[in-house]
Protein backbone atom coordinates (compact mmCIF):
# COMPACT_ATOMS: atom_id res chain seq x y z
CA UNK A 1 0.00 0.00 0.00
CA UNK A 2 1.20 3.48 -0.77
CA UNK A 3 2.72 4.76 2.46
CA UNK A 4 0.80 8.01 2.33
CA UNK A 5 -2.40 6.31 1.22
CA UNK A 6 -4.00 6.67 4.62
CA UNK A 7 -3.56 10.38 4.23
CA UNK A 8 -5.50 10.44 1.00
CA UNK A 9 -8.18 7.99 2.07
CA UNK A 10 -11.17 8.48 4.28
CA UNK A 11 -9.04 8.15 7.44
CA UNK A 12 -6.79 11.12 6.88
CA UNK A 13 -3.89 11.08 9.34
CA UNK A 14 -3.57 14.83 9.17
CA UNK A 15 -4.13 16.80 12.35
CA UNK A 16 -5.01 14.25 14.94
CA UNK A 17 -5.42 16.89 17.55
CA UNK A 18 -8.71 18.51 18.26
CA UNK A 19 -8.49 21.78 20.11
CA UNK A 20 -11.69 23.00 21.62
CA UNK A 21 -11.62 26.63 22.63
CA UNK A 22 -13.55 27.47 25.74
CA UNK A 23 -14.04 31.03 26.80
CA UNK A 24 -13.08 31.79 30.33
CA UNK A 25 -15.48 34.50 31.41
CA UNK A 26 -12.89 36.42 33.44
CA UNK A 27 -9.91 36.71 31.17
CA UNK A 28 -11.14 35.34 27.86
CA UNK A 29 -8.26 32.85 27.60
CA UNK A 30 -8.87 29.95 25.25
CA UNK A 31 -8.04 26.57 26.71
CA UNK A 32 -7.97 23.21 25.00
CA UNK A 33 -8.98 19.72 25.76
CA UNK A 34 -6.62 16.79 25.22
CA UNK A 35 -9.48 15.06 23.43
CA UNK A 36 -8.07 13.82 20.15
CA UNK A 37 -9.44 14.23 16.67
CA UNK A 38 -9.48 10.45 16.33
CA UNK A 39 -11.62 10.28 19.43
CA UNK A 40 -13.87 13.12 18.43
CA UNK A 41 -14.31 11.51 15.03
CA UNK A 42 -15.21 8.22 16.64
CA UNK A 43 -17.65 9.90 18.98
CA UNK A 44 -19.27 11.81 16.18
CA UNK A 45 -19.35 9.18 13.48
CA UNK A 46 -19.22 5.69 15.03
CA UNK A 47 -22.24 6.40 17.16
CA UNK A 48 -23.82 7.69 14.00
CA UNK A 49 -25.30 10.69 15.76
CA UNK A 50 -23.39 13.27 13.77
CA UNK A 51 -22.72 15.17 17.00
CA UNK A 52 -20.51 18.18 16.52
CA UNK A 53 -16.92 17.70 17.59
CA UNK A 54 -17.37 20.33 20.30
CA UNK A 55 -20.00 18.17 22.01
CA UNK A 56 -17.64 15.23 22.06
CA UNK A 57 -14.80 17.06 23.76
CA UNK A 58 -14.11 16.22 27.38
CA UNK A 59 -12.54 17.94 30.33
CA UNK A 60 -8.76 18.02 30.58
CA UNK A 61 -8.44 15.09 32.96
CA UNK A 62 -11.40 13.31 31.43
CA UNK A 63 -9.70 11.61 28.48
CA UNK A 64 -7.94 8.46 29.65
CA UNK A 65 -6.86 10.34 32.80
CA UNK A 66 -4.23 12.27 30.84
CA UNK A 67 -2.89 15.21 32.85
CA UNK A 68 -0.82 16.68 30.02
CA UNK A 69 -2.96 19.33 28.39
CA UNK A 70 -2.77 20.44 24.77
CA UNK A 71 -1.60 23.91 23.86
CA UNK A 72 -4.11 26.77 24.11
CA UNK A 73 -4.96 27.76 20.56
CA UNK A 74 -4.62 31.47 21.08
CA UNK A 75 -1.86 31.73 23.69
CA UNK A 76 -2.02 34.25 26.51
CA UNK A 77 -4.10 37.33 25.68
CA UNK A 78 -2.28 40.60 25.11
CA UNK A 79 -3.14 43.61 27.25
CA UNK A 80 -2.02 47.12 26.40
CA UNK A 81 -1.07 49.68 29.05
CA UNK A 82 0.04 52.86 27.36
CA UNK A 83 2.84 51.91 24.96
CA UNK A 84 3.48 48.59 26.75
CA UNK A 85 2.19 45.15 25.94
CA UNK A 86 1.62 42.53 28.62
CA UNK A 87 0.74 38.91 28.30
CA UNK A 88 -1.32 37.67 31.21
CA UNK A 89 -0.27 34.21 32.21
CA UNK A 90 -2.46 31.97 34.27
CA UNK A 91 -2.93 28.29 35.06
CA UNK A 92 -4.78 27.74 31.80
CA UNK A 93 -2.19 29.16 29.44
CA UNK A 94 1.13 28.37 31.15
CA UNK A 95 2.67 24.87 30.96
CA UNK A 96 2.56 23.20 34.36
CA UNK A 97 5.60 20.96 33.95
CA UNK A 98 8.41 20.16 31.54
CA UNK A 99 6.50 17.45 29.65
CA UNK A 100 3.59 19.79 29.06
CA UNK A 101 6.01 22.50 27.89
CA UNK A 102 7.73 20.11 25.48
CA UNK A 103 4.38 18.99 24.08
CA UNK A 104 3.11 22.56 23.63
CA UNK A 105 6.31 23.56 21.84
CA UNK A 106 6.03 20.45 19.70
CA UNK A 107 2.52 21.41 18.68
CA UNK A 108 3.75 24.86 17.68
CA UNK A 109 6.54 23.19 15.68
CA UNK A 110 3.97 21.03 13.90
CA UNK A 111 2.36 24.13 12.43
CA UNK A 112 5.52 24.71 10.39
CA UNK A 113 5.54 21.20 8.98
CA UNK A 114 5.50 20.39 5.30
CA UNK A 115 2.27 19.07 3.82
CA UNK A 116 2.04 15.29 3.95
CA UNK A 117 2.01 14.85 0.16
CA UNK A 118 5.51 16.36 0.06
CA UNK A 119 6.79 13.40 2.09
CA UNK A 120 5.76 10.90 -0.60
CA UNK A 121 9.08 11.15 -2.45
CA UNK A 122 11.30 10.96 0.66
CA UNK A 123 9.19 8.05 1.95
CA UNK A 124 9.68 6.10 -1.25
CA UNK A 125 13.39 6.88 -1.22
CA UNK A 126 13.89 5.75 2.39
CA UNK A 127 15.44 2.30 2.89
CA UNK A 128 12.89 -0.35 3.96
CA UNK A 129 12.10 -0.42 7.68
CA UNK A 130 14.04 -3.03 9.64
CA UNK A 131 12.69 -5.40 12.25
CA UNK A 132 13.17 -3.53 15.56
CA UNK A 133 11.35 -6.11 17.69
CA UNK A 134 13.15 -9.00 15.98
CA UNK A 135 16.52 -7.39 16.69
CA UNK A 136 15.67 -7.10 20.40
CA UNK A 137 14.55 -10.73 20.58
CA UNK A 138 17.65 -11.96 18.75
CA UNK A 139 19.97 -10.02 21.10
CA UNK A 140 18.18 -11.33 24.17
CA UNK A 141 18.43 -14.91 22.88
CA UNK A 142 22.11 -14.43 22.04
CA UNK A 143 23.27 -12.95 25.36
CA UNK A 144 20.67 -14.02 27.91
CA UNK A 145 20.71 -10.38 29.03
CA UNK A 146 18.26 -7.58 28.29
CA UNK A 147 18.78 -6.37 24.74
CA UNK A 148 20.32 -2.91 24.65
CA UNK A 149 18.71 0.07 22.96
CA UNK A 150 21.57 2.56 23.24
CA UNK A 151 20.54 6.19 23.09
CA UNK A 152 22.30 8.79 20.95
CA UNK A 153 21.55 11.71 23.25
CA UNK A 154 23.49 14.94 23.40
CA UNK A 155 21.56 16.76 26.13
CA UNK A 156 18.44 16.50 28.24
CA UNK A 157 16.22 18.90 30.17
CA UNK A 158 17.12 17.23 33.45
CA UNK A 159 20.89 16.95 32.97
CA UNK A 160 21.84 19.65 30.47
CA UNK A 161 24.59 18.82 27.99
CA UNK A 162 25.76 15.25 28.48
CA UNK A 163 28.49 15.23 25.86
CA UNK A 164 30.25 18.19 24.29
CA UNK A 165 32.12 16.35 21.50
CA UNK A 166 28.98 14.83 20.06
CA UNK A 167 29.53 12.85 16.84
CA UNK A 168 26.25 10.98 16.33
CA UNK A 169 27.43 8.64 13.56
CA UNK A 170 30.62 7.66 15.40
CA UNK A 171 28.65 7.11 18.60
CA UNK A 172 26.11 4.96 16.74
CA UNK A 173 28.88 2.90 15.15
CA UNK A 174 30.65 2.27 18.45
CA UNK A 175 27.36 1.30 20.11
CA UNK A 176 26.69 -1.19 17.33
CA UNK A 177 30.20 -2.65 17.44
CA UNK A 178 29.98 -3.13 21.20
CA UNK A 179 26.70 -5.03 21.24
CA UNK A 180 23.73 -2.64 21.06
CA UNK A 181 20.76 -4.41 19.49
CA UNK A 182 19.02 -1.18 18.47
CA UNK A 183 19.65 2.54 18.75
CA UNK A 184 17.47 5.37 19.98
CA UNK A 185 18.14 8.73 18.34
CA UNK A 186 16.82 11.92 19.93
CA UNK A 187 15.41 14.19 17.25
CA UNK A 188 13.99 17.00 19.40
CA UNK A 189 16.20 20.05 18.92
CA UNK A 190 14.98 22.44 21.59
CA UNK A 191 15.27 20.30 24.71
CA UNK A 192 17.67 17.51 23.70
CA UNK A 193 19.82 19.17 21.03
CA UNK A 194 18.81 16.31 18.77
CA UNK A 195 18.08 16.32 15.05
CA UNK A 196 16.34 14.36 12.31
CA UNK A 197 19.58 14.87 10.39
CA UNK A 198 21.33 12.67 12.95
CA UNK A 199 18.78 9.94 12.39
CA UNK A 200 19.21 10.13 8.64
CA UNK A 201 23.01 10.32 8.85
CA UNK A 202 23.17 7.24 11.07
CA UNK A 203 20.84 5.37 8.73
CA UNK A 204 22.85 6.40 5.66
CA UNK A 205 26.17 5.47 7.31
CA UNK A 206 25.24 1.80 7.06
CA UNK A 207 24.57 1.15 10.73
CA UNK A 208 22.65 -2.13 10.82
CA UNK A 209 20.97 -1.68 14.21
CA UNK A 210 17.31 -0.71 13.77
CA UNK A 211 16.67 2.91 14.77
CA UNK A 212 14.09 4.33 17.18
CA UNK A 213 13.07 7.91 16.48
CA UNK A 214 12.97 9.36 20.01
CA UNK A 215 10.50 12.18 19.59
CA UNK A 216 7.46 13.64 21.32
CA UNK A 217 4.81 12.47 18.89
CA UNK A 218 1.62 14.51 18.98
CA UNK A 219 0.58 14.28 15.33
CA UNK A 220 0.51 11.41 12.83
CA UNK A 221 2.50 13.54 10.39
CA UNK A 222 5.55 12.91 12.60
CA UNK A 223 5.30 9.17 11.94
CA UNK A 224 5.61 9.66 8.19
CA UNK A 225 8.43 12.15 8.67
CA UNK A 226 10.34 9.81 10.99
CA UNK A 227 10.07 6.97 8.45
CA UNK A 228 11.23 9.25 5.66
CA UNK A 229 14.35 9.94 7.74
CA UNK A 230 15.11 6.26 8.26
CA UNK A 231 13.29 5.40 11.50
CA UNK A 232 12.42 1.75 12.08
CA UNK A 233 10.46 2.48 15.26
CA UNK A 234 8.85 5.43 17.04
CA UNK A 235 8.03 6.30 20.62
CA UNK A 236 4.40 6.82 21.65
CA UNK A 237 4.03 8.30 25.14
CA UNK A 238 0.85 7.22 26.94
CA UNK A 239 1.00 10.29 29.22
CA UNK A 240 0.51 12.44 26.13
CA UNK A 241 -1.67 10.39 23.77
CA UNK A 242 -5.23 9.20 24.40
CA UNK A 243 -5.95 5.54 23.66
CA UNK A 244 -7.66 6.27 20.35
CA UNK A 245 -4.64 8.21 19.11
CA UNK A 246 -2.36 5.35 20.17
CA UNK A 247 -4.55 2.86 18.27
CA UNK A 248 -4.66 5.09 15.23
CA UNK A 249 -0.92 5.68 15.26
CA UNK A 250 -0.25 1.94 15.69
CA UNK A 251 -2.17 1.36 12.45
CA UNK A 252 -0.10 3.95 10.63
CA UNK A 253 3.11 2.45 12.02
CA UNK A 254 1.99 -0.92 10.68
CA UNK A 255 1.36 0.53 7.22
CA UNK A 256 4.83 2.09 7.31
CA UNK A 257 6.47 -1.11 8.60
CA UNK A 258 7.63 0.57 11.81
CA UNK A 259 7.47 -0.76 15.37
CA UNK A 260 6.03 1.38 18.17
CA UNK A 261 7.50 1.56 21.64
CA UNK A 262 4.56 2.57 23.81
CA UNK A 263 5.86 4.25 26.96
CA UNK A 264 4.19 4.23 30.36
CA UNK A 265 5.21 5.52 33.76
CA UNK A 266 2.49 4.47 36.17
CA UNK A 267 -0.05 1.72 36.77
CA UNK A 268 -2.88 3.65 35.19
CA UNK A 269 -0.99 4.13 31.93
CA UNK A 270 0.11 0.49 31.98
CA UNK A 271 -3.51 -0.68 32.40
CA UNK A 272 -4.64 1.55 29.53
CA UNK A 273 -1.92 0.21 27.27
CA UNK A 274 -2.59 -3.42 28.21
CA UNK A 275 -6.15 -2.85 27.05
CA UNK A 276 -4.99 -1.98 23.52
CA UNK A 277 -4.57 -4.85 21.04
CA UNK A 278 -1.51 -5.29 18.89
CA UNK A 279 1.11 -3.70 21.12
CA UNK A 280 4.40 -5.59 20.94
CA UNK A 281 6.69 -3.28 22.91
CA UNK A 282 5.98 -1.47 26.15
CA UNK A 283 8.56 0.82 27.71
CA UNK A 284 8.45 1.51 31.44
CA UNK A 285 10.07 4.86 32.05
CA UNK A 286 11.68 5.06 35.48
CA UNK A 287 11.82 8.82 35.01
CA UNK A 288 8.76 10.84 35.91
CA UNK A 289 8.66 13.23 32.96
CA UNK A 290 6.76 15.83 34.97
CA UNK A 291 9.22 16.00 37.88
CA UNK A 292 12.44 14.38 36.51
CA UNK A 293 12.55 12.02 39.49
CA UNK A 294 14.13 8.68 38.60
CA UNK A 295 13.38 5.47 40.50
CA UNK A 296 14.24 2.14 38.94
CA UNK A 297 11.94 0.27 41.33
CA UNK A 298 9.14 1.69 39.18
CA UNK A 299 9.84 -1.06 36.65
CA UNK A 300 9.32 -3.75 39.26
CA UNK A 301 6.22 -2.06 40.65
CA UNK A 302 4.55 -2.04 37.24
CA UNK A 303 5.46 -5.64 36.44
CA UNK A 304 4.38 -7.20 39.71
CA UNK A 305 1.40 -9.53 39.92
CA UNK A 306 -1.39 -9.60 37.36
CA UNK A 307 0.11 -6.99 35.08
CA UNK A 308 3.26 -9.07 34.66
CA UNK A 309 1.12 -12.12 33.88
CA UNK A 310 -0.93 -10.27 31.29
CA UNK A 311 2.25 -9.02 29.64
CA UNK A 312 3.65 -12.56 29.51
CA UNK A 313 0.38 -13.93 28.07
CA UNK A 314 0.32 -11.27 25.39
CA UNK A 315 3.98 -11.88 24.51
CA UNK A 316 4.79 -8.20 24.99
CA UNK A 317 8.46 -7.27 25.30
CA UNK A 318 9.04 -4.82 28.13
CA UNK A 319 11.79 -2.23 27.85
CA UNK A 320 13.20 -0.77 31.08
CA UNK A 321 13.99 2.90 30.47
CA UNK A 322 16.11 5.54 32.27
CA UNK A 323 18.40 5.63 35.25
CA UNK A 324 20.35 2.43 34.49
CA UNK A 325 24.02 2.81 35.44
CA UNK A 326 25.40 -0.50 36.76
CA UNK A 327 25.26 -4.29 36.19
CA UNK A 328 23.20 -4.45 39.41
CA UNK A 329 20.62 -2.11 37.87
CA UNK A 330 20.48 -4.31 34.75
CA UNK A 331 20.00 -7.46 36.89
CA UNK A 332 17.34 -5.71 38.94
CA UNK A 333 15.19 -4.80 35.94
CA UNK A 334 15.85 -8.17 34.29
CA UNK A 335 14.62 -9.96 37.42
CA UNK A 336 11.57 -7.70 37.35
CA UNK A 337 10.78 -9.04 33.86
CA UNK A 338 12.28 -6.73 31.23
CA UNK A 339 13.81 -8.20 28.08
CA UNK A 340 15.33 -4.93 26.85
CA UNK A 341 16.74 -1.73 28.29
CA UNK A 342 16.95 1.81 26.94
CA UNK A 343 20.08 3.56 28.16
CA UNK A 344 21.33 7.09 27.51
CA UNK A 345 23.24 9.03 30.11
CA UNK A 346 25.33 6.27 31.67
CA UNK A 347 26.88 5.41 28.28
CA UNK A 348 27.01 8.75 26.49
CA UNK A 349 28.91 10.45 29.30
CA UNK A 350 31.80 7.97 29.15
CA UNK A 351 34.91 8.74 27.15
CA UNK A 352 34.20 5.78 24.86
CA UNK A 353 30.42 5.24 24.99
CA UNK A 354 30.70 1.91 23.14
CA UNK A 355 33.27 0.44 25.52
CA UNK A 356 31.08 1.60 28.40
CA UNK A 357 28.52 -1.06 27.38
CA UNK A 358 30.67 -3.87 28.81
CA UNK A 359 30.89 -1.92 32.09
CA UNK A 360 27.13 -1.47 32.20
CA UNK A 361 26.42 -5.17 31.66
CA UNK A 362 29.39 -6.48 33.63
CA UNK A 363 30.64 -8.34 30.54
CA UNK A 364 31.41 -7.93 26.86
CA UNK A 365 28.14 -8.38 24.94
CA UNK A 366 29.49 -7.55 21.50
CA UNK A 367 28.65 -9.98 18.68
CA UNK A 368 32.40 -10.58 18.18
CA UNK A 369 32.76 -11.81 21.77
CA UNK A 370 30.19 -14.51 21.05
CA UNK A 371 31.89 -15.66 17.78
O1 LIG B 1 16.00 12.73 30.03
C1 LIG B 1 15.29 13.68 30.41
O2 LIG B 1 15.70 14.58 31.16
C2 LIG B 1 13.87 13.81 29.93
C3 LIG B 1 13.12 14.90 30.32
C4 LIG B 1 11.81 15.05 29.88
C5 LIG B 1 11.26 14.13 29.02
C6 LIG B 1 12.02 13.02 28.62
C7 LIG B 1 13.30 12.87 29.08
N1 LIG B 1 14.09 11.80 28.68
C8 LIG B 1 13.69 10.81 27.76
C9 LIG B 1 14.06 9.47 28.27
O3 LIG B 1 13.18 8.80 28.70
C10 LIG B 1 15.50 9.06 28.32
O4 LIG B 1 16.24 9.76 27.37
C11 LIG B 1 15.80 7.57 28.15
O5 LIG B 1 14.93 6.76 28.83
C12 LIG B 1 17.25 7.30 28.62
O6 LIG B 1 17.37 7.71 29.96
P1 LIG B 1 18.80 7.81 30.68
O7 LIG B 1 19.49 6.49 30.51
O8 LIG B 1 18.49 8.09 32.12
O9 LIG B 1 19.53 8.92 30.00
Short mmCIF file of C-alpha atoms in Angstrom, two decimals, residues 22-214:
data_model
loop_
_atom_site.label_atom_id
_atom_site.label_comp_id
_atom_site.label_asym_id
_atom_site.label_seq_id
_atom_site.Cartn_x
_atom_site.Cartn_y
_atom_site.Cartn_z
CA UNK A 22 -13.55 27.47 25.74
CA UNK A 23 -14.04 31.03 26.80
CA UNK A 24 -13.08 31.79 30.33
CA UNK A 25 -15.48 34.50 31.41
CA UNK A 26 -12.89 36.42 33.44
CA UNK A 27 -9.91 36.71 31.17
CA UNK A 28 -11.14 35.34 27.86
CA UNK A 29 -8.26 32.85 27.60
CA UNK A 30 -8.87 29.95 25.25
CA UNK A 31 -8.04 26.57 26.71
CA UNK A 32 -7.97 23.21 25.00
CA UNK A 33 -8.98 19.72 25.76
CA UNK A 34 -6.62 16.79 25.22
CA UNK A 35 -9.48 15.06 23.43
CA UNK A 36 -8.07 13.82 20.15
CA UNK A 37 -9.44 14.23 16.67
CA UNK A 38 -9.48 10.45 16.33
CA UNK A 39 -11.62 10.28 19.43
CA UNK A 40 -13.87 13.12 18.43
CA UNK A 41 -14.31 11.51 15.03
CA UNK A 42 -15.21 8.22 16.64
CA UNK A 43 -17.65 9.90 18.98
CA UNK A 44 -19.27 11.81 16.18
CA UNK A 45 -19.35 9.18 13.48
CA UNK A 46 -19.22 5.69 15.03
CA UNK A 47 -22.24 6.40 17.16
CA UNK A 48 -23.82 7.69 14.00
CA UNK A 49 -25.30 10.69 15.76
CA UNK A 50 -23.39 13.27 13.77
CA UNK A 51 -22.72 15.17 17.00
CA UNK A 52 -20.51 18.18 16.52
CA UNK A 53 -16.92 17.70 17.59
CA UNK A 54 -17.37 20.33 20.30
CA UNK A 55 -20.00 18.17 22.01
CA UNK A 56 -17.64 15.23 22.06
CA UNK A 57 -14.80 17.06 23.76
CA UNK A 58 -14.11 16.22 27.38
CA UNK A 59 -12.54 17.94 30.33
CA UNK A 60 -8.76 18.02 30.58
CA UNK A 61 -8.44 15.09 32.96
CA UNK A 62 -11.40 13.31 31.43
CA UNK A 63 -9.70 11.61 28.48
CA UNK A 64 -7.94 8.46 29.65
CA UNK A 65 -6.86 10.34 32.80
CA UNK A 66 -4.23 12.27 30.84
CA UNK A 67 -2.89 15.21 32.85
CA UNK A 68 -0.82 16.68 30.02
CA UNK A 69 -2.96 19.33 28.39
CA UNK A 70 -2.77 20.44 24.77
CA UNK A 71 -1.60 23.91 23.86
CA UNK A 72 -4.11 26.77 24.11
CA UNK A 73 -4.96 27.76 20.56
CA UNK A 74 -4.62 31.47 21.08
CA UNK A 75 -1.86 31.73 23.69
CA UNK A 76 -2.02 34.25 26.51
CA UNK A 77 -4.10 37.33 25.68
CA UNK A 78 -2.28 40.60 25.11
CA UNK A 79 -3.14 43.61 27.25
CA UNK A 80 -2.02 47.12 26.40
CA UNK A 81 -1.07 49.68 29.05
CA UNK A 82 0.04 52.86 27.36
CA UNK A 83 2.84 51.91 24.96
CA UNK A 84 3.48 48.59 26.75
CA UNK A 85 2.19 45.15 25.94
CA UNK A 86 1.62 42.53 28.62
CA UNK A 87 0.74 38.91 28.30
CA UNK A 88 -1.32 37.67 31.21
CA UNK A 89 -0.27 34.21 32.21
CA UNK A 90 -2.46 31.97 34.27
CA UNK A 91 -2.93 28.29 35.06
CA UNK A 92 -4.78 27.74 31.80
CA UNK A 93 -2.19 29.16 29.44
CA UNK A 94 1.13 28.37 31.15
CA UNK A 95 2.67 24.87 30.96
CA UNK A 96 2.56 23.20 34.36
CA UNK A 97 5.60 20.96 33.95
CA UNK A 98 8.41 20.16 31.54
CA UNK A 99 6.50 17.45 29.65
CA UNK A 100 3.59 19.79 29.06
CA UNK A 101 6.01 22.50 27.89
CA UNK A 102 7.73 20.11 25.48
CA UNK A 103 4.38 18.99 24.08
CA UNK A 104 3.11 22.56 23.63
CA UNK A 105 6.31 23.56 21.84
CA UNK A 106 6.03 20.45 19.70
CA UNK A 107 2.52 21.41 18.68
CA UNK A 108 3.75 24.86 17.68
CA UNK A 109 6.54 23.19 15.68
CA UNK A 110 3.97 21.03 13.90
CA UNK A 111 2.36 24.13 12.43
CA UNK A 112 5.52 24.71 10.39
CA UNK A 113 5.54 21.20 8.98
CA UNK A 114 5.50 20.39 5.30
CA UNK A 115 2.27 19.07 3.82
CA UNK A 116 2.04 15.29 3.95
CA UNK A 117 2.01 14.85 0.16
CA UNK A 118 5.51 16.36 0.06
CA UNK A 119 6.79 13.40 2.09
CA UNK A 120 5.76 10.90 -0.60
CA UNK A 121 9.08 11.15 -2.45
CA UNK A 122 11.30 10.96 0.66
CA UNK A 123 9.19 8.05 1.95
CA UNK A 124 9.68 6.10 -1.25
CA UNK A 125 13.39 6.88 -1.22
CA UNK A 126 13.89 5.75 2.39
CA UNK A 127 15.44 2.30 2.89
CA UNK A 128 12.89 -0.35 3.96
CA UNK A 129 12.10 -0.42 7.68
CA UNK A 130 14.04 -3.03 9.64
CA UNK A 131 12.69 -5.40 12.25
CA UNK A 132 13.17 -3.53 15.56
CA UNK A 133 11.35 -6.11 17.69
CA UNK A 134 13.15 -9.00 15.98
CA UNK A 135 16.52 -7.39 16.69
CA UNK A 136 15.67 -7.10 20.40
CA UNK A 137 14.55 -10.73 20.58
CA UNK A 138 17.65 -11.96 18.75
CA UNK A 139 19.97 -10.02 21.10
CA UNK A 140 18.18 -11.33 24.17
CA UNK A 141 18.43 -14.91 22.88
CA UNK A 142 22.11 -14.43 22.04
CA UNK A 143 23.27 -12.95 25.36
CA UNK A 144 20.67 -14.02 27.91
CA UNK A 145 20.71 -10.38 29.03
CA UNK A 146 18.26 -7.58 28.29
CA UNK A 147 18.78 -6.37 24.74
CA UNK A 148 20.32 -2.91 24.65
CA UNK A 149 18.71 0.07 22.96
CA UNK A 150 21.57 2.56 23.24
CA UNK A 151 20.54 6.19 23.09
CA UNK A 152 22.30 8.79 20.95
CA UNK A 153 21.55 11.71 23.25
CA UNK A 154 23.49 14.94 23.40
CA UNK A 155 21.56 16.76 26.13
CA UNK A 156 18.44 16.50 28.24
CA UNK A 157 16.22 18.90 30.17
CA UNK A 158 17.12 17.23 33.45
CA UNK A 159 20.89 16.95 32.97
CA UNK A 160 21.84 19.65 30.47
CA UNK A 161 24.59 18.82 27.99
CA UNK A 162 25.76 15.25 28.48
CA UNK A 163 28.49 15.23 25.86
CA UNK A 164 30.25 18.19 24.29
CA UNK A 165 32.12 16.35 21.50
CA UNK A 166 28.98 14.83 20.06
CA UNK A 167 29.53 12.85 16.84
CA UNK A 168 26.25 10.98 16.33
CA UNK A 169 27.43 8.64 13.56
CA UNK A 170 30.62 7.66 15.40
CA UNK A 171 28.65 7.11 18.60
CA UNK A 172 26.11 4.96 16.74
CA UNK A 173 28.88 2.90 15.15
CA UNK A 174 30.65 2.27 18.45
CA UNK A 175 27.36 1.30 20.11
CA UNK A 176 26.69 -1.19 17.33
CA UNK A 177 30.20 -2.65 17.44
CA UNK A 178 29.98 -3.13 21.20
CA UNK A 179 26.70 -5.03 21.24
CA UNK A 180 23.73 -2.64 21.06
CA UNK A 181 20.76 -4.41 19.49
CA UNK A 182 19.02 -1.18 18.47
CA UNK A 183 19.65 2.54 18.75
CA UNK A 184 17.47 5.37 19.98
CA UNK A 185 18.14 8.73 18.34
CA UNK A 186 16.82 11.92 19.93
CA UNK A 187 15.41 14.19 17.25
CA UNK A 188 13.99 17.00 19.40
CA UNK A 189 16.20 20.05 18.92
CA UNK A 190 14.98 22.44 21.59
CA UNK A 191 15.27 20.30 24.71
CA UNK A 192 17.67 17.51 23.70
CA UNK A 193 19.82 19.17 21.03
CA UNK A 194 18.81 16.31 18.77
CA UNK A 195 18.08 16.32 15.05
CA UNK A 196 16.34 14.36 12.31
CA UNK A 197 19.58 14.87 10.39
CA UNK A 198 21.33 12.67 12.95
CA UNK A 199 18.78 9.94 12.39
CA UNK A 200 19.21 10.13 8.64
CA UNK A 201 23.01 10.32 8.85
CA UNK A 202 23.17 7.24 11.07
CA UNK A 203 20.84 5.37 8.73
CA UNK A 204 22.85 6.40 5.66
CA UNK A 205 26.17 5.47 7.31
CA UNK A 206 25.24 1.80 7.06
CA UNK A 207 24.57 1.15 10.73
CA UNK A 208 22.65 -2.13 10.82
CA UNK A 209 20.97 -1.68 14.21
CA UNK A 210 17.31 -0.71 13.77
CA UNK A 211 16.67 2.91 14.77
CA UNK A 212 14.09 4.33 17.18
CA UNK A 213 13.07 7.91 16.48
CA UNK A 214 12.97 9.36 20.01
#
